[in-house]
JSON list of C-alpha atoms in Angstrom, two decimals:
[
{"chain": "G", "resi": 1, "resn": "UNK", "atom": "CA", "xyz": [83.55, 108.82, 56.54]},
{"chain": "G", "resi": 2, "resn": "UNK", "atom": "CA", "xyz": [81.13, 110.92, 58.05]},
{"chain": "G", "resi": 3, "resn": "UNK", "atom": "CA", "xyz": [78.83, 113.48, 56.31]},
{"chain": "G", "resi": 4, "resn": "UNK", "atom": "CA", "xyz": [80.75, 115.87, 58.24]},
{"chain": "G", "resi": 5, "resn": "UNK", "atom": "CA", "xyz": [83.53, 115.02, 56.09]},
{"chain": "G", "resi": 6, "resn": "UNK", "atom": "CA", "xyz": [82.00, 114.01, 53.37]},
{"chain": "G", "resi": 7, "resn": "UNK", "atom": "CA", "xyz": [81.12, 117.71, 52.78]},
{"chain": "G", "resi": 8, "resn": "UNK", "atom": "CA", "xyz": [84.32, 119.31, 53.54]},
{"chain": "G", "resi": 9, "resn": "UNK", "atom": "CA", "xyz": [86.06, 116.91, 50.83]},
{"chain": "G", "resi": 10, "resn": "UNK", "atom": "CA", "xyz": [83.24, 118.09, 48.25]},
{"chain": "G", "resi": 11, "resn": "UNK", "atom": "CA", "xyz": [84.34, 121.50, 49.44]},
{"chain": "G", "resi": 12, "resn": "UNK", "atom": "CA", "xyz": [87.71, 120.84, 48.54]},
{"chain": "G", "resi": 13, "resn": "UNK", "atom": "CA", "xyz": [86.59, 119.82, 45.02]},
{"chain": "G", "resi": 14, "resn": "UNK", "atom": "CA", "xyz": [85.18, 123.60, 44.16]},
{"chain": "G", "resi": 15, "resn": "UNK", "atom": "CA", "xyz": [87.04, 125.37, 41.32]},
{"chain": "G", "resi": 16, "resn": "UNK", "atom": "CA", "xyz": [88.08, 127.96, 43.38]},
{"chain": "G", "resi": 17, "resn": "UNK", "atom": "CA", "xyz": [89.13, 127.57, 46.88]},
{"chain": "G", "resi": 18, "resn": "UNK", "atom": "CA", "xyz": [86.72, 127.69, 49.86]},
{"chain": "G", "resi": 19, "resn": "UNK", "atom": "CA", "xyz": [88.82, 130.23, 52.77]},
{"chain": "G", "resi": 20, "resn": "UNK", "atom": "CA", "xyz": [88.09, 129.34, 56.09]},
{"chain": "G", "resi": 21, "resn": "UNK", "atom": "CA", "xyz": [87.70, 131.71, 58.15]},
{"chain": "G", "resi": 22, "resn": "UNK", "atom": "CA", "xyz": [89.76, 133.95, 60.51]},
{"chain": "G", "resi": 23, "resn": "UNK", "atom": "CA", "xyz": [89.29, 133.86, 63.88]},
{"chain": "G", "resi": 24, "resn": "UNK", "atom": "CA", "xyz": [87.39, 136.97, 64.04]},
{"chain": "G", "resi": 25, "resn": "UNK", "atom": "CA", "xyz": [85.21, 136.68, 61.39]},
{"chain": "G", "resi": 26, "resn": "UNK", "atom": "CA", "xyz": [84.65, 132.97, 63.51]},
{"chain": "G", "resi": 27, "resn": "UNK", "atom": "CA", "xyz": [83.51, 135.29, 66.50]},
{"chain": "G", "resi": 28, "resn": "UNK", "atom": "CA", "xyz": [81.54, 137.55, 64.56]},
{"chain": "G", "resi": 29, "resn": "UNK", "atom": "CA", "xyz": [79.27, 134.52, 62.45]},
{"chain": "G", "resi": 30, "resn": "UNK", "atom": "CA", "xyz": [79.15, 132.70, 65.92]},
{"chain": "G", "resi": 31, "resn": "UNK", "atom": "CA", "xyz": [77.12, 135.88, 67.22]},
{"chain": "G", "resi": 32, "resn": "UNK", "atom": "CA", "xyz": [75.15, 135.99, 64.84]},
{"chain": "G", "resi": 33, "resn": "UNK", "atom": "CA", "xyz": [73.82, 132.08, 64.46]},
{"chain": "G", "resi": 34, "resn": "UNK", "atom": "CA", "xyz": [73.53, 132.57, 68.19]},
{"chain": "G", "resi": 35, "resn": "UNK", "atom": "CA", "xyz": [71.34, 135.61, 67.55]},
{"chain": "G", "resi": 36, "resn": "UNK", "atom": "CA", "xyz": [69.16, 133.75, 65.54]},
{"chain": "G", "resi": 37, "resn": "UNK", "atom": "CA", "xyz": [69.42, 130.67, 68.21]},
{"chain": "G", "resi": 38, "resn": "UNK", "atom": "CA", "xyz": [71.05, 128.06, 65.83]},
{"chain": "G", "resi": 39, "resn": "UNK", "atom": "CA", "xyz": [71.94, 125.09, 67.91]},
{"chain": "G", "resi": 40, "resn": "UNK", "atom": "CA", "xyz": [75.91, 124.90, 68.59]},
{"chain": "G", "resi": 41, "resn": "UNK", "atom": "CA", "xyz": [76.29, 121.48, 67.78]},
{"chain": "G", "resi": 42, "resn": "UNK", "atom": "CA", "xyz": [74.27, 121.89, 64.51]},
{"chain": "G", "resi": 43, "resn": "UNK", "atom": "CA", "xyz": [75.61, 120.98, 61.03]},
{"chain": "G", "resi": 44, "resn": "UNK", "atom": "CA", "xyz": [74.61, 124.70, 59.90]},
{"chain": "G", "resi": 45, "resn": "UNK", "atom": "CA", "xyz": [76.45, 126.31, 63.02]},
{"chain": "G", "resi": 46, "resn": "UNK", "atom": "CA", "xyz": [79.64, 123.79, 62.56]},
{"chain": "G", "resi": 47, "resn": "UNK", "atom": "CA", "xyz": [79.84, 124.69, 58.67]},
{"chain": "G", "resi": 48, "resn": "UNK", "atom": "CA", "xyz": [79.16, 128.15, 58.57]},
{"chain": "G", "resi": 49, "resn": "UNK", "atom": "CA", "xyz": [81.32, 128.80, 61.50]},
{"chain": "G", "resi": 50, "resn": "UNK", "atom": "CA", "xyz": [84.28, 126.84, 59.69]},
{"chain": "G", "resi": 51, "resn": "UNK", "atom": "CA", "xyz": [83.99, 128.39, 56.13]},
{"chain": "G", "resi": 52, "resn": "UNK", "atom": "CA", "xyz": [83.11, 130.90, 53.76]},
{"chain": "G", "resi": 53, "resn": "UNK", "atom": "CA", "xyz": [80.07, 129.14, 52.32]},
{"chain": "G", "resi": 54, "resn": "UNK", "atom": "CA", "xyz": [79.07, 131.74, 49.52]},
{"chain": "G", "resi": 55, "resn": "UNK", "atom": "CA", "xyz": [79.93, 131.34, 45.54]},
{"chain": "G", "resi": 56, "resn": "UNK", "atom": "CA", "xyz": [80.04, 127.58, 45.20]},
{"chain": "G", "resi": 57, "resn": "UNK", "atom": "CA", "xyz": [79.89, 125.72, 42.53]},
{"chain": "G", "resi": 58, "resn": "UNK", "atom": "CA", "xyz": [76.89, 123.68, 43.08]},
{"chain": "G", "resi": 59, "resn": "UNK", "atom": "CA", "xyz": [73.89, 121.66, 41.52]},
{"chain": "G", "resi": 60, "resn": "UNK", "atom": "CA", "xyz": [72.38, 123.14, 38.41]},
{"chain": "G", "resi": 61, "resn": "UNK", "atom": "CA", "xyz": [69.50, 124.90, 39.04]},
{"chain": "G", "resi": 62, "resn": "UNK", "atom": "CA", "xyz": [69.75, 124.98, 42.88]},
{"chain": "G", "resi": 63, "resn": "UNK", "atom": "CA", "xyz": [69.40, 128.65, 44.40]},
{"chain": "G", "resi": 64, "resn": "UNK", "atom": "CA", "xyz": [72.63, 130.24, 45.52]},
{"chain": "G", "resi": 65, "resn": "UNK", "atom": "CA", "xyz": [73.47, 130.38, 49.04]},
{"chain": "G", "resi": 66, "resn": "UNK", "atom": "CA", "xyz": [74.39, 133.10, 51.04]},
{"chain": "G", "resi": 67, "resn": "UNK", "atom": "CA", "xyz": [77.23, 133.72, 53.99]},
{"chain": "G", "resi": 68, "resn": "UNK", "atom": "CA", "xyz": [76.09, 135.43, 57.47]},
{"chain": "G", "resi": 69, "resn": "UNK", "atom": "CA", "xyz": [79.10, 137.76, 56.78]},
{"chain": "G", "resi": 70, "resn": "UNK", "atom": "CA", "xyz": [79.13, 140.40, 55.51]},
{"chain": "G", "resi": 71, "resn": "UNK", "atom": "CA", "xyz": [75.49, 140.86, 57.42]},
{"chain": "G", "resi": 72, "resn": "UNK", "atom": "CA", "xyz": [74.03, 143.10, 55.49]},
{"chain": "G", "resi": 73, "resn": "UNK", "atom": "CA", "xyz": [72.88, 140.07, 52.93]},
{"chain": "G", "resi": 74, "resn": "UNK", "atom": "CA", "xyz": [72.19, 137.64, 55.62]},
{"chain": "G", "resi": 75, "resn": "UNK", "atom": "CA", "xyz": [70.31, 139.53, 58.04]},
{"chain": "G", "resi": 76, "resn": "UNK", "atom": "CA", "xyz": [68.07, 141.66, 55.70]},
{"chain": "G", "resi": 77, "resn": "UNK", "atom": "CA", "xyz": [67.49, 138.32, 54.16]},
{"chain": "G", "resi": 78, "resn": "UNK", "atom": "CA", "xyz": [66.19, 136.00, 57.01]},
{"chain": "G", "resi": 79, "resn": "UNK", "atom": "CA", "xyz": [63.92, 139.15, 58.60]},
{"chain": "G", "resi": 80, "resn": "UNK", "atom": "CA", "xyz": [62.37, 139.51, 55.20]},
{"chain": "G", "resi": 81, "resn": "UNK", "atom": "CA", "xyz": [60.95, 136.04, 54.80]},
{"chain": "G", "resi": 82, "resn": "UNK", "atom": "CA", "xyz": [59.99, 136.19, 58.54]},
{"chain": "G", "resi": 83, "resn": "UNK", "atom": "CA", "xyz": [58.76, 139.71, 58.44]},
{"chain": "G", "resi": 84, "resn": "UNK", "atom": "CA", "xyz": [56.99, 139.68, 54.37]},
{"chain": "G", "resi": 85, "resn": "UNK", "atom": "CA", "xyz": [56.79, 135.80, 53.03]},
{"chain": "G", "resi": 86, "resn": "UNK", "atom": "CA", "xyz": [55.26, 135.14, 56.91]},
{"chain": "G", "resi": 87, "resn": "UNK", "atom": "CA", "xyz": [58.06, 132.07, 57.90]},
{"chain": "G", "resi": 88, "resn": "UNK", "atom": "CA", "xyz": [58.25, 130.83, 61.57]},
{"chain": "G", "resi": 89, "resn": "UNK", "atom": "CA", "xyz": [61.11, 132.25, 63.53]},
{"chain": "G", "resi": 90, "resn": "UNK", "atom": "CA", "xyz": [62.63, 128.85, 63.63]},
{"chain": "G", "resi": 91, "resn": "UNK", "atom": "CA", "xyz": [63.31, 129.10, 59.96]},
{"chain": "G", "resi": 92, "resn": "UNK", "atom": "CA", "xyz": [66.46, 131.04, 58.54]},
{"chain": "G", "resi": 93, "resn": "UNK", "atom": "CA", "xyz": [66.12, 132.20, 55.32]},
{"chain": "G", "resi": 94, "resn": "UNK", "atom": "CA", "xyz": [70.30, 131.01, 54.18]},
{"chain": "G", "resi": 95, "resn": "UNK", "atom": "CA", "xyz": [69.72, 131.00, 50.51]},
{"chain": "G", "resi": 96, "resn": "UNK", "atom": "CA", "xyz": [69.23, 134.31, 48.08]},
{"chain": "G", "resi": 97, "resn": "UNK", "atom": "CA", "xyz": [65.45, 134.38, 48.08]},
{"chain": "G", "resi": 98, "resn": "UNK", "atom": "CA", "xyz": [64.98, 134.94, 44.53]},
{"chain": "G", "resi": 99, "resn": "UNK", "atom": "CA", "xyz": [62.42, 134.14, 42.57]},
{"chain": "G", "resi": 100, "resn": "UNK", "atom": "CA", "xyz": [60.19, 133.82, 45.31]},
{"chain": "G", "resi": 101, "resn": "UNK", "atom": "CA", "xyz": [61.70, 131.12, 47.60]},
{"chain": "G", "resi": 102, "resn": "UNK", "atom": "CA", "xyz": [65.01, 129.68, 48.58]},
{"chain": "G", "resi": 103, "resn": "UNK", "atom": "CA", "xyz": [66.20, 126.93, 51.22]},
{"chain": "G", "resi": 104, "resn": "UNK", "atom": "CA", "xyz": [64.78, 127.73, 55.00]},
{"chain": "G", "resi": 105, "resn": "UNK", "atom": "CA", "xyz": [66.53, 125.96, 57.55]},
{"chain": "G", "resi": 106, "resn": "UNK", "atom": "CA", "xyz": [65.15, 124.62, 60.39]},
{"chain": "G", "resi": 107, "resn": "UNK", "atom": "CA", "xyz": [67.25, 126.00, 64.13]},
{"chain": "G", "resi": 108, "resn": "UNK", "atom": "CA", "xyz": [65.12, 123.18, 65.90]},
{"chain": "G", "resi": 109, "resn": "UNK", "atom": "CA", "xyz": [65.87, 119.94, 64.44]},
{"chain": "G", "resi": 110, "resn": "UNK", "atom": "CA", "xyz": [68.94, 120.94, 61.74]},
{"chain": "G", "resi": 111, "resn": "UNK", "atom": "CA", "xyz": [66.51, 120.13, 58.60]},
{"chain": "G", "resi": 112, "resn": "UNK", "atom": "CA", "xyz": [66.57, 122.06, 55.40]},
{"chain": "G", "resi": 113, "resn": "UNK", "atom": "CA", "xyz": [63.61, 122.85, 53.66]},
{"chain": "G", "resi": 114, "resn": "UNK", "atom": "CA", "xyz": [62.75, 123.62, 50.09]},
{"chain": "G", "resi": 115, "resn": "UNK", "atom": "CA", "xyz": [60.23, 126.80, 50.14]},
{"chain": "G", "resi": 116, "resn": "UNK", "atom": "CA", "xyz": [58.53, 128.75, 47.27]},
{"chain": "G", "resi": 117, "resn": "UNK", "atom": "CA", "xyz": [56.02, 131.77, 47.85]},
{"chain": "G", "resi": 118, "resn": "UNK", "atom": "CA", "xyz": [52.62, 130.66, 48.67]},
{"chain": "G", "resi": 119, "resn": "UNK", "atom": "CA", "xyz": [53.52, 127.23, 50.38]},
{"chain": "G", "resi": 120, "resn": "UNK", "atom": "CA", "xyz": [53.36, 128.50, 54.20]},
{"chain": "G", "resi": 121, "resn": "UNK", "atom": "CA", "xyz": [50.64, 125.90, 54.97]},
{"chain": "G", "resi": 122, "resn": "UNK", "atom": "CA", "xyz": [52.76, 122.67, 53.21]},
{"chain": "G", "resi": 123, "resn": "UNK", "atom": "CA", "xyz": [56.03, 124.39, 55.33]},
{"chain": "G", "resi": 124, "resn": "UNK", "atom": "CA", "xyz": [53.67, 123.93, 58.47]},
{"chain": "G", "resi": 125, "resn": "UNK", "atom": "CA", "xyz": [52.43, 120.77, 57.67]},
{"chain": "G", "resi": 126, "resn": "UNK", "atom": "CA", "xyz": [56.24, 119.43, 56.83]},
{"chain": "G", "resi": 127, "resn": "UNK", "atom": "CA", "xyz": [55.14, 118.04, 53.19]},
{"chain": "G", "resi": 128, "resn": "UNK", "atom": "CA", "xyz": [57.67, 120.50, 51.19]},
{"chain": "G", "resi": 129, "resn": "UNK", "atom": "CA", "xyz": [60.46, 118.48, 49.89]},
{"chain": "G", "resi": 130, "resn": "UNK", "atom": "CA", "xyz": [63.36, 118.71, 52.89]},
{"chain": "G", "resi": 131, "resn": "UNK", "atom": "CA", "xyz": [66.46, 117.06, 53.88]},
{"chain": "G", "resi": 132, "resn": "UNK", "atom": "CA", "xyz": [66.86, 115.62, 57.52]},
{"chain": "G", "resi": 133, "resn": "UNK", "atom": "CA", "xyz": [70.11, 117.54, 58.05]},
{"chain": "G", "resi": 134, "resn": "UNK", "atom": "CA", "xyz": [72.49, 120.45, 57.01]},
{"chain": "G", "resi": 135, "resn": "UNK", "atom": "CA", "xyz": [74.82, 117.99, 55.74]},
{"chain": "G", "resi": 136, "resn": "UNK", "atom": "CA", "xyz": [72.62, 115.94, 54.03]},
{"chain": "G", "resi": 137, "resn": "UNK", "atom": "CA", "xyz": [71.44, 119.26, 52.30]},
{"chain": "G", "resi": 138, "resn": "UNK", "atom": "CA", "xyz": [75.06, 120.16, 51.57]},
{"chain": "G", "resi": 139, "resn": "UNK", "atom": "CA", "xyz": [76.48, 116.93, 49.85]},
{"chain": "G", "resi": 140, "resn": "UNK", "atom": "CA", "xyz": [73.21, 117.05, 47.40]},
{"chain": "G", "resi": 141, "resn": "UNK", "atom": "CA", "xyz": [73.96, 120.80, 46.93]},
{"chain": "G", "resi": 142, "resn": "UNK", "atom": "CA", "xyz": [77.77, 120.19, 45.96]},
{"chain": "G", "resi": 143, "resn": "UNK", "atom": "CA", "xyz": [76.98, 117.33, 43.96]},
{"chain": "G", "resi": 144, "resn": "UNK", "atom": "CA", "xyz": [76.93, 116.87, 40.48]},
{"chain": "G", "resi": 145, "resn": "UNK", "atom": "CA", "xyz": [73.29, 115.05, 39.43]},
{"chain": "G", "resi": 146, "resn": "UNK", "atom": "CA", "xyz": [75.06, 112.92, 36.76]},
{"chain": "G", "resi": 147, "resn": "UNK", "atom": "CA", "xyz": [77.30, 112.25, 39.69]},
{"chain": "G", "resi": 148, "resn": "UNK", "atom": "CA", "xyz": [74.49, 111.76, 42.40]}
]
């Protein structure tokens, strides 16, 4: 099975349904990942294009992520941690951002990284705690640790 997959059947798990989305609302996310140059063929543009990705049940303790629609909590979000925290613009900003930090991921190689306030330098130097893919990202955000 491939992680592709492997995260839609963990999305399929959630207590309450994940709604894919309507055609239109498929246009409307694809102009905005586009906007912010996320690849086509990238896990984040595939998944986010495809679903709903907001209210999950997911790991304890991991920081809520956040839809591009309705864009007035994705967009605000991902100029703010450009514009005030001082992120590259290859990073997106996709989780809530508080407390400080949240998940940045990366529109030039599909990596996800783990960010808190103050760790621009680590971010540069790619020492922060990451995953090598959206996917990868995904199945250890929709699963359980006792499970993991």
């Amino acid at each position: 099975m491939n992680s592709f997959n492997i995260v839609e059947k963990l999305l399929s798990k959630q207590d309450y349904p994940v709604i894919e989305k309507k055609i239109e609302r498929v246009q409307e996310t694809k102009a905005i990942l586009i906007e912010f140059d996320v690849q086509k063929n990238s896990g984040f543009f595939k998944l986010y294009t495809k679903y709903f990705l907001r209210s999950l049940k997911c790991r304890s303790g991991a920081d809520e992520i956040v839809d591009p629609l309705p864009t007035r909590s994705f967009i605000p979000r991902v100029k703010f941690a450009h514009e005030v925290w001082g992120i590259p613009g290859n990073y997106i900003l996709f989780s809530t951002g508080e407390g400080e930090g949240g998940y940045l991921y990366n529109i030039e190689d599909d990596s996800v990284w783990d960010f808190q306030m103050g760790q621009q330098q680590q971010l540069a130097n790619g020492t922060l705690p990451h995953w090598d893919s959206f996917y990868e990202f995904m199945i250890w955000y929709l699963t359980d640790e006792e499970k993991a």
